[in-house]
Amino acid sequence: GEDVEQSLFLSVREGDSSVINCTYTDSSSTYLYWYKQEPGAGLQLLTYIFSNMDMKQDQRLTVLLNKKDKHLSLRIADTQTGDSAIYFCAESIGRTGANNLFFGTGTRLTVIP
Amino acid sequence: DSGVTQTPKHLITATGQRVTLRCSPRSGDLSVYWYQQSLDQGLQFLIQYYNGEERAKGNILERFSAQQFPDLHSELNLSSLELGDSALYFCASSLGPGEETQYFGPGTRLLVL
C-alpha cells in the first residue's frame, strides 16, 4: 500500500536553508508533489517532479528525488518568515484514469527571525 | 488563488444532519477530487470524478456521496453526521488524463456539534 512519511517539525533561522524530507513506499509513483498549507488556508501547489527526474529547481526551491531509496526532499534557500507553514509531500500512483494523491503527515516549518 | 472555488467556507451543524459542500473546478479542468483533512487521519482522498463519471474511490464512508454535474461543478453530500466528521474538506481539480497536477480549493471547514 501507499505510505508517505515526513518528520513533523523543523525550525530554521531566517536566511538559512531549510530541507524537508519525505519517504514513500510505492515504487510505481509517477509524480511527486510538494504542497504548502498556511494557517487556516488551503493547499498551495509549490512544485512537482516526475519520477524519472533526479532534480528540479524553481527559484528558491530545489527538489531532489532518490528513486532507489524512495526519498524526496525539498530545499528552500534563504528561508523567510513567510515560508512558515506546513509542507506536505504527496505521491501520485498513476493508475489508469485515476491519479488521486497520497499525502504525508506534513512537516511544520517554523522560521525564527 | 488556484481558480478552484468552494462553498461554504464554514459550516456548523448538529449530529444526524445532512450537508452539501460545493466545488467549482478551474476553468477547463474535467477532473474533480475530494479530500478530507482531520487531525487524526491527516489528508485522505475520498473520491474522484472525471467529466461527470466516478473514476476512483478512496476512504469514503457510505454515508457520504458525491456527484459531478454537466457544468463540471461537484457536490459532496455528507449525511447522518457524526462528531468525527468534523474536518476540513478540500476539493481539487485537474485537466484530466495525461495532465493530472491537482490544484486545491480553499476548503470547507465543517464542525459537527
PDB file of C-alpha atoms in Angstrom, chain A residues 19-55:
ATOM      1  CA  VAL A  19      15.461  20.886   3.964  1.00  0.00           C
ATOM      2  CA  ILE A  20      12.215  18.962   4.342  1.00  0.00           C
ATOM      3  CA  ASN A  21      12.403  15.219   3.798  1.00  0.00           C
ATOM      4  CA  CYS A  22       9.858  12.654   2.722  1.00  0.00           C
ATOM      5  CA  THR A  23       9.940   8.904   2.153  1.00  0.00           C
ATOM      6  CA  TYR A  24       7.407   6.894   0.229  1.00  0.00           C
ATOM      7  CA  THR A  25       6.866   3.204  -0.314  1.00  0.00           C
ATOM      8  CA  ASP A  26       5.185   2.745  -3.685  1.00  0.00           C
ATOM      9  CA  SER A  27       7.802   2.415  -6.420  1.00  0.00           C
ATOM     10  CA  SER A  28       5.173   2.949  -9.121  1.00  0.00           C
ATOM     11  CA  SER A  29       4.759   6.629  -8.219  1.00  0.00           C
ATOM     12  CA  THR A  30       4.552   8.739 -11.343  1.00  0.00           C
ATOM     13  CA  TYR A  31       4.649  12.249  -9.920  1.00  0.00           C
ATOM     14  CA  LEU A  32       5.689  13.528  -6.521  1.00  0.00           C
ATOM     15  CA  TYR A  33       4.429  16.856  -5.253  1.00  0.00           C
ATOM     16  CA  TRP A  34       5.117  19.435  -2.606  1.00  0.00           C
ATOM     17  CA  TYR A  35       2.213  21.463  -1.255  1.00  0.00           C
ATOM     18  CA  LYS A  36       2.271  24.303   1.272  1.00  0.00           C
ATOM     19  CA  GLN A  37      -0.526  24.990   3.758  1.00  0.00           C
ATOM     20  CA  GLU A  38      -0.563  28.233   5.721  1.00  0.00           C
ATOM     21  CA  PRO A  39      -2.686  28.519   8.872  1.00  0.00           C
ATOM     22  CA  GLY A  40      -6.389  28.455   8.054  1.00  0.00           C
ATOM     23  CA  ALA A  41      -5.711  28.209   4.338  1.00  0.00           C
ATOM     24  CA  GLY A  42      -5.918  25.642   1.578  1.00  0.00           C
ATOM     25  CA  LEU A  43      -3.166  23.693  -0.096  1.00  0.00           C
ATOM     26  CA  GLN A  44      -0.917  25.634  -2.438  1.00  0.00           C
ATOM     27  CA  LEU A  45       0.974  23.657  -5.068  1.00  0.00           C
ATOM     28  CA  LEU A  46       4.658  24.552  -4.767  1.00  0.00           C
ATOM     29  CA  THR A  47       6.349  22.233  -7.205  1.00  0.00           C
ATOM     30  CA  TYR A  48       6.355  18.696  -8.509  1.00  0.00           C
ATOM     31  CA  ILE A  49       8.780  16.258 -10.061  1.00  0.00           C
ATOM     32  CA  PHE A  50       8.247  13.439 -12.495  1.00  0.00           C
ATOM     33  CA  SER A  51       9.524  10.107 -11.243  1.00  0.00           C
ATOM     34  CA  ASN A  52      12.180   9.792 -13.970  1.00  0.00           C
ATOM     35  CA  MET A  53      13.889  13.019 -12.877  1.00  0.00           C
ATOM     36  CA  ASP A  54      16.532  13.408 -10.162  1.00  0.00           C
ATOM     37  CA  MET A  55      16.302  17.110  -9.516  1.00  0.00           C
TER      38      MET A  55
END
